[in-house]
Coordinates of C-alpha atoms in Angstrom, one line a residue:
X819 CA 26.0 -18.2 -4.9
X820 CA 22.6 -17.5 -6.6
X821 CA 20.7 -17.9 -3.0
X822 CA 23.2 -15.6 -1.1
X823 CA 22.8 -12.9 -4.1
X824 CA 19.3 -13.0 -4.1
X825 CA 19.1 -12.9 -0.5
X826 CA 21.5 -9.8 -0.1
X827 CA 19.6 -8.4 -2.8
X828 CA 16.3 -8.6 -1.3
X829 CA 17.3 -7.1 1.8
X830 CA 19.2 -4.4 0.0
X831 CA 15.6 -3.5 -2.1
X832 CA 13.4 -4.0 0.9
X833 CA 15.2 -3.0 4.1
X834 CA 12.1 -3.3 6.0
X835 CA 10.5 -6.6 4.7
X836 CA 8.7 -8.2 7.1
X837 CA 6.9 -11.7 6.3
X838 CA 3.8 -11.0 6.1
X839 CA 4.6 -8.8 3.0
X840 CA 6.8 -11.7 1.9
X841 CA 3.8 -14.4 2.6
X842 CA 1.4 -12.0 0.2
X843 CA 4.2 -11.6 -2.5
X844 CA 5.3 -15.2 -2.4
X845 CA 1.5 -15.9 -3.4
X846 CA 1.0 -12.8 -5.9
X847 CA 1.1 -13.2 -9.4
X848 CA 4.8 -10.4 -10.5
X849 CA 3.0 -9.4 -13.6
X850 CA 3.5 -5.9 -14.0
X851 CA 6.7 -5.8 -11.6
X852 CA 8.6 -2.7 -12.7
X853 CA 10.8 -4.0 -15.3
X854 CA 13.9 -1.8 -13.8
X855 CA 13.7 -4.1 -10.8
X856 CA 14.1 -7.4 -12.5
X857 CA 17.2 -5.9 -14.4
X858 CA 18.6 -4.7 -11.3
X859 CA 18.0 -8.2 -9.7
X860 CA 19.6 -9.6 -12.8
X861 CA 22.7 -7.5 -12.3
X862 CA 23.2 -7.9 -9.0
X863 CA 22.9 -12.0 -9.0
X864 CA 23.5 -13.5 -12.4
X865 CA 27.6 -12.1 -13.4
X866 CA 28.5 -13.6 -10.0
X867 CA 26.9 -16.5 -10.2
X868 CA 28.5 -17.1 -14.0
X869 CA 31.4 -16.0 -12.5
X870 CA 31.7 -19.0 -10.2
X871 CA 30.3 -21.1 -12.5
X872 CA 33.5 -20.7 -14.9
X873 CA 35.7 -21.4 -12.4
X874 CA 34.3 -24.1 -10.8
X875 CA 34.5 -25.7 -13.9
X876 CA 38.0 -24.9 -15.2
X877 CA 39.0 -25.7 -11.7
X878 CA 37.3 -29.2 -11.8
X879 CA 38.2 -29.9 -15.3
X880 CA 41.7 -29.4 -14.8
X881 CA 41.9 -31.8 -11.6
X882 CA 40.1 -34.4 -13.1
X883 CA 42.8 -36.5 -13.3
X884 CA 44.5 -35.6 -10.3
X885 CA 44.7 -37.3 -6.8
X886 CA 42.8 -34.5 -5.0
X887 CA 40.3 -34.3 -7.3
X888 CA 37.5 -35.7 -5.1
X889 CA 38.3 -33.9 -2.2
X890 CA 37.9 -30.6 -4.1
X891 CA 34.7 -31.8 -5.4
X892 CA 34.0 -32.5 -2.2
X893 CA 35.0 -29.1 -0.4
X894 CA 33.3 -27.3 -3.3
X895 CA 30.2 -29.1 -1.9
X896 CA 30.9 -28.3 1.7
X897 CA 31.1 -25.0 0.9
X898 CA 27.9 -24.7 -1.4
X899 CA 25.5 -26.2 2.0
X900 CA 27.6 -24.1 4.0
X901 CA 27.3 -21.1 1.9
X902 CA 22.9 -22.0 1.7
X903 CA 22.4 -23.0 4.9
X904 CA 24.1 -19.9 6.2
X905 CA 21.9 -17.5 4.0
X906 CA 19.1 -19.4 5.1
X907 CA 20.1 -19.0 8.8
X908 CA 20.4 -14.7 8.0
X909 CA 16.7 -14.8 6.6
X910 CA 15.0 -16.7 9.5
X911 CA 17.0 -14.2 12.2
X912 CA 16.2 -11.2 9.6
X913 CA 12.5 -12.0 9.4
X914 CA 12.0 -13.6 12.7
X915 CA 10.5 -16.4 10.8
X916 CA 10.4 -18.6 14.3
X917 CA 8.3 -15.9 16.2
X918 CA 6.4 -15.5 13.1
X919 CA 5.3 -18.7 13.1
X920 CA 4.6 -19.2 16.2
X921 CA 2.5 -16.2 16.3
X922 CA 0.6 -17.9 13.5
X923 CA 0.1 -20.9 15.5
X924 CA -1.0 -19.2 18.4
X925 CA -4.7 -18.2 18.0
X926 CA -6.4 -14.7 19.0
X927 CA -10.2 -13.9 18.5
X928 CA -9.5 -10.4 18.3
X929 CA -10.8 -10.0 14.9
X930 CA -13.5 -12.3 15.2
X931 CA -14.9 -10.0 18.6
X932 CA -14.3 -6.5 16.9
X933 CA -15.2 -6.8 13.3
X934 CA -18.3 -4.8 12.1
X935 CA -19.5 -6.0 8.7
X936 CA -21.1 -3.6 6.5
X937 CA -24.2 -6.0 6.1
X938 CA -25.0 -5.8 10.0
X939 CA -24.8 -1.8 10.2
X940 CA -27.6 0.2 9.4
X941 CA -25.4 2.9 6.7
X942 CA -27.8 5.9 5.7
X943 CA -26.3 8.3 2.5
X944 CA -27.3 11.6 1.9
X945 CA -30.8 12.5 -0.4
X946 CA -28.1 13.8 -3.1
X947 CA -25.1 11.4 -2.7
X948 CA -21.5 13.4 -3.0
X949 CA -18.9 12.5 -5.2
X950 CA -15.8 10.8 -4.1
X951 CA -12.1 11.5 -5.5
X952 CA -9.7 9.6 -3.6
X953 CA -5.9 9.7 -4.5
X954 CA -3.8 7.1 -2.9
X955 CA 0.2 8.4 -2.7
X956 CA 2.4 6.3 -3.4
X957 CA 5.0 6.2 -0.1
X958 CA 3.6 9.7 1.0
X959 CA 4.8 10.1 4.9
X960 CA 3.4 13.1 7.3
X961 CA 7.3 12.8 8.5
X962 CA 8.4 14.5 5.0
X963 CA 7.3 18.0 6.1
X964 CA 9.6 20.1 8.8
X965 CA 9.9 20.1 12.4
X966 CA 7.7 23.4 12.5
X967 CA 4.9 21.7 11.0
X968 CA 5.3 18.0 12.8
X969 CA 7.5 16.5 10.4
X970 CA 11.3 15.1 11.1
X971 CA 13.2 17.5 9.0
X972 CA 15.0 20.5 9.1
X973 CA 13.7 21.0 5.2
X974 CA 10.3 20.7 4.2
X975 CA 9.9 18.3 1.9
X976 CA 6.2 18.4 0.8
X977 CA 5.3 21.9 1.6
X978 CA 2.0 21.8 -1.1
X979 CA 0.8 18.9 0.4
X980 CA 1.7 20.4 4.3
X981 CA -0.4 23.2 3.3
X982 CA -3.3 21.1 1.5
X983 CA -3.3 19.3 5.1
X984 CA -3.2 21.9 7.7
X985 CA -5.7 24.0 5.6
X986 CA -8.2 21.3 6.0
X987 CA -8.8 18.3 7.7
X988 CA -5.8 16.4 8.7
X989 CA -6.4 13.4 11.1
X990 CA -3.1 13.6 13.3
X991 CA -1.2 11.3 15.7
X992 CA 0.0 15.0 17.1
X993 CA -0.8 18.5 17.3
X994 CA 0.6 19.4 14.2
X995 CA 0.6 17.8 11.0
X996 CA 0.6 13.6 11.1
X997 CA -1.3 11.1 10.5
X998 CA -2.1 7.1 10.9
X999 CA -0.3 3.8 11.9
X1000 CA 0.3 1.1 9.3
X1001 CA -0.2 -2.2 11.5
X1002 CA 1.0 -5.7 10.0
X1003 CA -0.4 -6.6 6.6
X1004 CA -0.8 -2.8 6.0
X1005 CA 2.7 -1.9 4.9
X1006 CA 3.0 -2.5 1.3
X1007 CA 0.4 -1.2 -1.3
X1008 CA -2.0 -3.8 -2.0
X1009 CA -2.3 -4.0 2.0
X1010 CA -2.2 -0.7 2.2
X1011 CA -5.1 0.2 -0.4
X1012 CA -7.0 -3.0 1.4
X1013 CA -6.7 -2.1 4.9
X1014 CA -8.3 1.6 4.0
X1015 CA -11.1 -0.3 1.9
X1016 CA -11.9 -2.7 4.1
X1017 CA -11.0 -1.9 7.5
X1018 CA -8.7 -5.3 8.1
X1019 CA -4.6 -5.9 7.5
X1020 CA -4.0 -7.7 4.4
X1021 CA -3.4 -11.0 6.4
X1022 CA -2.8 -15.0 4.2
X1023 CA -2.7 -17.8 6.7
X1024 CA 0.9 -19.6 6.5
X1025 CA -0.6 -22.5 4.2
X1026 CA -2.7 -19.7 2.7
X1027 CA -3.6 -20.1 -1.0
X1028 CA -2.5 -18.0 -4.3
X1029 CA -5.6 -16.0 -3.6
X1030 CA -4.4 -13.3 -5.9
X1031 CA -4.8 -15.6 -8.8
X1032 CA -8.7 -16.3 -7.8
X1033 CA -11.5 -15.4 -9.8
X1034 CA -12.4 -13.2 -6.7
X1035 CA -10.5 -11.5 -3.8
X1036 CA -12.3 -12.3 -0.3
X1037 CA -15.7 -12.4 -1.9
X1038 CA -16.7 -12.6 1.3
X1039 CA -16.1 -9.4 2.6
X1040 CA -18.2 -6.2 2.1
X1041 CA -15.4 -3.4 1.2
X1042 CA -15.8 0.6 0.5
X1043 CA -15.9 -0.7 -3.0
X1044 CA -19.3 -2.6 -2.1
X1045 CA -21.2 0.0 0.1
X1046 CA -20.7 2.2 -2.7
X1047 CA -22.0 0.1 -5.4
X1048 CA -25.0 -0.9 -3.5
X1049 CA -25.3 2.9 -2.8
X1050 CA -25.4 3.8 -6.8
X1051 CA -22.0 4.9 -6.9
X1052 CA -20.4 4.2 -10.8
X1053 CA -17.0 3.6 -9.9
X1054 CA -12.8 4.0 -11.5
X1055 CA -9.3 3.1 -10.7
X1056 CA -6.8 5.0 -12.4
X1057 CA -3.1 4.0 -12.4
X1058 CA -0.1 4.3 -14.6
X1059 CA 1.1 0.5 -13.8
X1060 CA -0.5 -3.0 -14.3
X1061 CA -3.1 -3.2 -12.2
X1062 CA -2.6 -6.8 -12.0
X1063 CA 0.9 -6.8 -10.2
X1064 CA -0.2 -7.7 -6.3
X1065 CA -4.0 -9.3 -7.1
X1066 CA -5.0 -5.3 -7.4
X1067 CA -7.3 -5.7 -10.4
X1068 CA -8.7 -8.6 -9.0
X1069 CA -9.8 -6.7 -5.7
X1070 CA -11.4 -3.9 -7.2
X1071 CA -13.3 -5.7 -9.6
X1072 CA -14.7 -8.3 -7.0
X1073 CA -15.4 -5.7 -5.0
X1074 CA -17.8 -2.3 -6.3
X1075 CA -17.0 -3.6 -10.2
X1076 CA -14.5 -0.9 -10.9
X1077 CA -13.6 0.3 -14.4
X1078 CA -9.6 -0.8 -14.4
X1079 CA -7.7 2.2 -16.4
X1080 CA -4.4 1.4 -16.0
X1081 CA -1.0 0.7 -17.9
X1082 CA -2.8 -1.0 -20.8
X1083 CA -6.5 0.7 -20.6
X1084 CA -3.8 3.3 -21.7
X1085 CA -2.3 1.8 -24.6
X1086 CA -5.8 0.6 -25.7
X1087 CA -6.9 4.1 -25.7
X1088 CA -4.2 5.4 -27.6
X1089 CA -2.8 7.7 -25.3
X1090 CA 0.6 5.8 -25.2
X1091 CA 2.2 3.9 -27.8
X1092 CA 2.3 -0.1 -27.7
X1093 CA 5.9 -0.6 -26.3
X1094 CA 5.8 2.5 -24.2
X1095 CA 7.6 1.8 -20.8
X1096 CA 8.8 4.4 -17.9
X1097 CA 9.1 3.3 -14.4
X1098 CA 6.1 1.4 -13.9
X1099 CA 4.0 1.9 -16.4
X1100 CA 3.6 5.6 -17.2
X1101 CA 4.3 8.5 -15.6
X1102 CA 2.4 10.6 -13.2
X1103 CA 2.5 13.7 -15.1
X1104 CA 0.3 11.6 -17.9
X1105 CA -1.6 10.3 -14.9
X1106 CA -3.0 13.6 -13.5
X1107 CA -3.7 14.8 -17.2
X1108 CA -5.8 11.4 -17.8
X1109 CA -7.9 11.9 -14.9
X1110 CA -8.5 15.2 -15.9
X1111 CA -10.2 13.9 -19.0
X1112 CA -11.8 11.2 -17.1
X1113 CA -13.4 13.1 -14.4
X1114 CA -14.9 15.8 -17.0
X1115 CA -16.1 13.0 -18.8
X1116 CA -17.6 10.9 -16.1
X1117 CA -19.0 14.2 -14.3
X1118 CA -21.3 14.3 -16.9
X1119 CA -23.4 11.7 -15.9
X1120 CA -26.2 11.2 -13.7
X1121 CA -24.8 8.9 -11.4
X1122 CA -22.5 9.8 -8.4
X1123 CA -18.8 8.7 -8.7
X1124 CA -15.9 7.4 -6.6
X1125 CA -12.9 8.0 -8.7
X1126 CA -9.4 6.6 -7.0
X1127 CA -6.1 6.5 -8.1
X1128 CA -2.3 6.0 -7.6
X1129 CA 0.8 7.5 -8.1
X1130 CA 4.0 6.1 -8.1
X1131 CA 6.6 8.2 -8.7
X1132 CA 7.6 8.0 -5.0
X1133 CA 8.1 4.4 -5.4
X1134 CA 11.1 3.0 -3.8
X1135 CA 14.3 2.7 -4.8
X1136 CA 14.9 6.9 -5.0
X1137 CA 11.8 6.8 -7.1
X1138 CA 11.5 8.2 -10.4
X1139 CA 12.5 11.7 -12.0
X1140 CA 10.0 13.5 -14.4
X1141 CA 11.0 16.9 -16.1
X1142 CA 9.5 19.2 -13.7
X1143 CA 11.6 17.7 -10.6
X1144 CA 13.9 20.7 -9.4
X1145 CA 17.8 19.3 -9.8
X1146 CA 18.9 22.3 -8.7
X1147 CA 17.5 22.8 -5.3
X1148 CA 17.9 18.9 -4.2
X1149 CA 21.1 18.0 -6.3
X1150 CA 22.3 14.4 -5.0
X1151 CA 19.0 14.4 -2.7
X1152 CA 17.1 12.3 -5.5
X1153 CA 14.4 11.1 -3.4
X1154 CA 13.6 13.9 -1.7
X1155 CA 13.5 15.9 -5.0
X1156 CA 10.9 13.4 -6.3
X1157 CA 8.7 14.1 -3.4
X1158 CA 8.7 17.3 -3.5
X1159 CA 8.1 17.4 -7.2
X1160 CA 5.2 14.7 -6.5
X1161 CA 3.7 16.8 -3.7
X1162 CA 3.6 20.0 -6.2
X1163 CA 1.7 17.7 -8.8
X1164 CA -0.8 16.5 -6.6
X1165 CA -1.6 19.9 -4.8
X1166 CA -1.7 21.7 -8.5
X1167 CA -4.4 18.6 -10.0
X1168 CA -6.5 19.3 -6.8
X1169 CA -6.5 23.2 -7.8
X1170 CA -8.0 22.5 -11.0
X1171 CA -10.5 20.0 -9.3
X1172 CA -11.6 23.0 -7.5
X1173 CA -12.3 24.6 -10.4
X1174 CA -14.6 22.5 -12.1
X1175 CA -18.5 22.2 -11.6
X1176 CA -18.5 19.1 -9.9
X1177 CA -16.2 20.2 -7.0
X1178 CA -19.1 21.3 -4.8
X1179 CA -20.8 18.1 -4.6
X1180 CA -17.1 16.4 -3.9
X1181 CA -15.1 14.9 -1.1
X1182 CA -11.2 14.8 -2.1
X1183 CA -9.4 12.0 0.2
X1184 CA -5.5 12.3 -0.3
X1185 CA -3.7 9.2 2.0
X1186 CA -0.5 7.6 2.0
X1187 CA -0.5 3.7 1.2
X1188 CA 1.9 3.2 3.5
X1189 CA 5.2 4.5 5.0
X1190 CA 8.2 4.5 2.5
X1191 CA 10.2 1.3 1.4
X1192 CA 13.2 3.7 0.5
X1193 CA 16.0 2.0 1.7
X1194 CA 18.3 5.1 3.4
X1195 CA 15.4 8.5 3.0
X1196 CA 14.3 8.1 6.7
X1197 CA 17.4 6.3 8.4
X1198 CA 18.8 9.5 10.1
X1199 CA 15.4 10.9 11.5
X1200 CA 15.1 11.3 15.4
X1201 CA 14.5 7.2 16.3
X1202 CA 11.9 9.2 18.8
X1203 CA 10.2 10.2 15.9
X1204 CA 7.0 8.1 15.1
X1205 CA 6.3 8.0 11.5
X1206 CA 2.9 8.4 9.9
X1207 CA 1.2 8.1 6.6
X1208 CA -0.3 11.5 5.2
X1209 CA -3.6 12.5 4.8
X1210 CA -5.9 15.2 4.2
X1211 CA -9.3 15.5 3.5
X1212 CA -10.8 18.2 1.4
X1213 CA -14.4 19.7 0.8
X1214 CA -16.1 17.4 3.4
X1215 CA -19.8 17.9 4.6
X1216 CA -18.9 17.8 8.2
X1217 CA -16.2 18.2 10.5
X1218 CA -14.4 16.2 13.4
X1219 CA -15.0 15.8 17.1
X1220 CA -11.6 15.9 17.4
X1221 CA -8.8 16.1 14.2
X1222 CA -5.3 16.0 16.3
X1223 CA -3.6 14.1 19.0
X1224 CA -5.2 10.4 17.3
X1225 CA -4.4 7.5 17.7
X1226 CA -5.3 5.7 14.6
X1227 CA -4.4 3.3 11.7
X1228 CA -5.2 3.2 7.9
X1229 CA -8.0 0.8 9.3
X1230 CA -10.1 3.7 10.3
X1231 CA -10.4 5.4 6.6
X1232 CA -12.6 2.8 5.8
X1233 CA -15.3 4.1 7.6
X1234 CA -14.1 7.5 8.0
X1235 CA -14.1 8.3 3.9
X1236 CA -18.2 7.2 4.2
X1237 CA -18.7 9.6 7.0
X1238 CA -16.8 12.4 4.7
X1239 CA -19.4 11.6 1.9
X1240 CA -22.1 12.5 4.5
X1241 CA -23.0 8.7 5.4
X1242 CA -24.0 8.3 8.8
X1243 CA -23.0 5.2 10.5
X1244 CA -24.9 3.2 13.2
X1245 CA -22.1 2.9 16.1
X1246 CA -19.0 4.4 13.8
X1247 CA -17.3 1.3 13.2
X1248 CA -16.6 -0.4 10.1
X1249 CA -14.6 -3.7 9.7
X1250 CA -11.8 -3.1 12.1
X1251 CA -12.0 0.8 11.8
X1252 CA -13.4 3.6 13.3
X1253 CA -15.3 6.7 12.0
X1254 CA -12.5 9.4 13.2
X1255 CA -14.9 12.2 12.6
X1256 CA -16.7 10.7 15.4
X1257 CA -15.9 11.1 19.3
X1258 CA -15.9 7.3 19.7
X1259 CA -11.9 5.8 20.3
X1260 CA -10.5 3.6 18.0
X1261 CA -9.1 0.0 18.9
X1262 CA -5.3 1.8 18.9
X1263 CA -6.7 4.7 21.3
X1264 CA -8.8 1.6 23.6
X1265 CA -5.9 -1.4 23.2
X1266 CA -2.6 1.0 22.4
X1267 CA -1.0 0.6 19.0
X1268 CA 1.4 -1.7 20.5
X1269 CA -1.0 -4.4 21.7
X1270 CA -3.3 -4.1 18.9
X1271 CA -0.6 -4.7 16.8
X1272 CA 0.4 -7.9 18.7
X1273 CA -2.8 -9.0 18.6
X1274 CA -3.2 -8.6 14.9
X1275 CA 0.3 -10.5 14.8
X1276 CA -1.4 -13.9 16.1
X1277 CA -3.2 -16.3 13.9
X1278 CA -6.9 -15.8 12.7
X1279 CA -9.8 -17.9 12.1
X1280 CA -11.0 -15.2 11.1
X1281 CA -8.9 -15.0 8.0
X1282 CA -8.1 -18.4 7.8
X1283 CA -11.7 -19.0 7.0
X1284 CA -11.8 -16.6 4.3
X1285 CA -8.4 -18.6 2.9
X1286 CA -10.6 -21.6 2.8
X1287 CA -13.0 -19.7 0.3
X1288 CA -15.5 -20.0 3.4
X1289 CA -18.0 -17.5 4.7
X1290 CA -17.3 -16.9 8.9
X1291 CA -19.7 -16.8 11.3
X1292 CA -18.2 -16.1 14.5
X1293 CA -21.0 -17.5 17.2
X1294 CA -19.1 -17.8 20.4
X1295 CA -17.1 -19.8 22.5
X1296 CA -14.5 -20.5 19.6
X1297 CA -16.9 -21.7 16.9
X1298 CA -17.9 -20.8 13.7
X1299 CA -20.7 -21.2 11.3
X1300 CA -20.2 -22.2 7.7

């Protein structure tokens, strides 16, 4: 009973899990899971499982003199591998665990042939290196906005953030408003936030170790984090959770030695009380008013920054409601209230950033992680439709070849945020990405989506060598250097 509940349950909380979000998690430490979520596992599982429990037990103690007492015990039993094996049956079918793992046993080089490593590309910055603000939204979809403006709804449910976009640079799958392609082992945050740091999907091979509990996070690898350090860039992560939940602190210390202020950088600052809880952590109204204080304080100093950050109120399930949402307009709509709410918070923190001194020597990056967990927000939308993370870059130093009709993945903000800090980039590629203020096609516009997605799908030497806590060399015909 406890392995069909916390099956059902899972699917009910991620409706669109796929394994190789299930492969990371499985090997994540859960410190700083939202605390709401375990209490909703616990209700949903435990009464029923106490339930049966009781009764299995009255029923067994009051046969246990009688002549059919074995062959209940033994139906009981039938019923229990019965009950497991066909749960387990539902999560292979669900998951597509067999093609998964054949995919994972069949081998592609396709990483291996078109990864560019920062060490092997001549990167050149800028005599006065710009500042960098880049605010990673939670869950934020282009497909929130209306129809008019290349969204899938009648109703407009992040007109700030529409207007933020079309007013400046939006990188779109359309004509209108859009946006980029989550491939596998970009669709949950910590792939999310990797893939546009790194320029590579989030990928652990199946025997892959509990790499989130390493001292280091693919030290291997030279990430956004890195060029930027080597560049001079001091560099912050603000966030109102625990940046450990998903190896997140881990990452962006290994790589560019971030300054962590999260959930308990707060509390050690005094700026909440020990005990204080909402949601995740705290909420995003505190969050915009801390980096406010941060980024006067930090644009003090003589050093150029890259200051990032997440939100989370648009966290799945319905996400959360602060004071400011607007009841009144969305009534039972409480997801869509919470974006809207969100995209007025984010669009009012960027005015003020444009009213500060240090605005002019700034590049402001807003991108989705990824495309919404939400179990029911997008199921009625036009299946024609093809979703996209937001984004919208503000105050850049140049401007695009070409801004609309992409086709493009959260891979290619890795090189494209250096190119929006004025960095010029020898061949405008970058791990897997592609600078998309250049005229040069990314791997989705030369392979289509479809097939690059396939081939990121297959297994990897590429990343199983980075598993093994080993440096690749790819040299050719199929072998590596170590």
């Amino acid at each position: 009973v406890l392995l069909c509940g916390s099956i059902s349950w899972m699917f009910d909380t991620w409706k669109y899990l796929n394994m190789d979000e299930l492969m990371y998690q499985l090997n994540a430490p859960i410190t700083g899971t939202n605390e709401g979520m375990i209490l909703d596992y616990i209700n949903a599982c435990i009464p029923a499982v106490i339930i049966v429990i009781l009764l299995v037990i009255a029923v067994l103690f009051g046969m246990r003199k009688k002549k059919g007492y074995h062959l209940v015990l033994g139906l009981i039993a039938a019923a229990s591998v019965l009950a497991a094996g066909g749960s387990l049956k539902y999560v292979w079918d669900r998951l597509d665990i067999g093609n998964y793992s054949k995919n994972q046993s069949t081998y592609s080089s396709f990483i291996d042939d078109n990864y560019v490593s920062p060490n092997d590309v001549e990167l050149k910055f800028p005599e006065q290196k710009r500042n960098l603000i880049y605010i990673y939204l939670e869950s934020m979809e282009s497909t929130y906005s209306d129809k008019k403006d290349g969204g899938a709804y009648d109703h407009n449910f992040i007109p700030a953030l529409t207007n933020l976009a079309l007013d400046n640079i939006n990188f779109s799958n359309s004509d209108k408003l859009g946006g980029a392609y989550p491939t596998t082992g970009t669709t949950w945050t910590m792939g999310g936030l990797f893939a546009q740091t790194s320029g590579l999907p989030l990928k652990l091979s199946i025997q892959g170790n509990e790499m989130a509990y390493q001292d280091s996070f693919f030290p291997q690898l030279s990430t956004l984090g890195d060029v930027l350090n080597e560049a001079g860039y001091k560099q912050y992560f603000m966030m109102g959770s625990d940046a450990a939940f998903g190896g997140r602190k881990n990452y962006f210390t290994s790589h560019g030695d971030y300054e962590i202020d999260d959930y308990y950088w707060a509390i050690s600052e005094g700026l909440i009380p020990e005990g204080y809880y909402q949601w995740w952590g705290y909420e995003d109204a505190k969050l915009f008013e801390y980096a406010k204080d941060k980024l006067t304080e930090i644009s003090k100093n003589d050093e150029p920054f890259n200051f990032s950050m997440l939100t989370v109120a648009t966290h799945f399930e319905d996400g959360y409601k602060c004071d400011e949402c607007d009841e009144k307009q969305y009534g039972d709509d409480h997801y869509g209230m919470v974006i809207d709410c969100s995209s007025s918070r984010v669009s009012e923190f960027i005015d003020w950033i444009k009213e500060q001194p240090f605005y002019e020597n700034t590049t402001i990056i807003l991108s989705g992680d990824h495309l919404t967990m939400d179990s029911d927000f997008c199921e009625n939308i036009d299946e024609d439709y093809q979703r996209s993370t937001y984004n919208a870059i503000l105050n850049s130093p140049i401007l695009p070849v070409h801004e609309k009709n992409r086709i493009f993945t959260t891979m290619d903000m890795f090189p494209t945020t250096l190119a929006s800090l004025g960095a010029v980039i020898d061949g405008d590629r970058l791990g897997l990405g592609t600078n998309l203020f250049s005229d040069k096609p990314t791997l989705a516009e030369e392979l289509g989506f479809d097939e690059l997605n396939r081939q990121l799908s297959m297994g990897s030497r590429f990343f199983d060598e980075l598993d093994a806590d080993l440096t690749p060399v790819w040299v050719g015909d199929g072998e590596y250097q170590k």
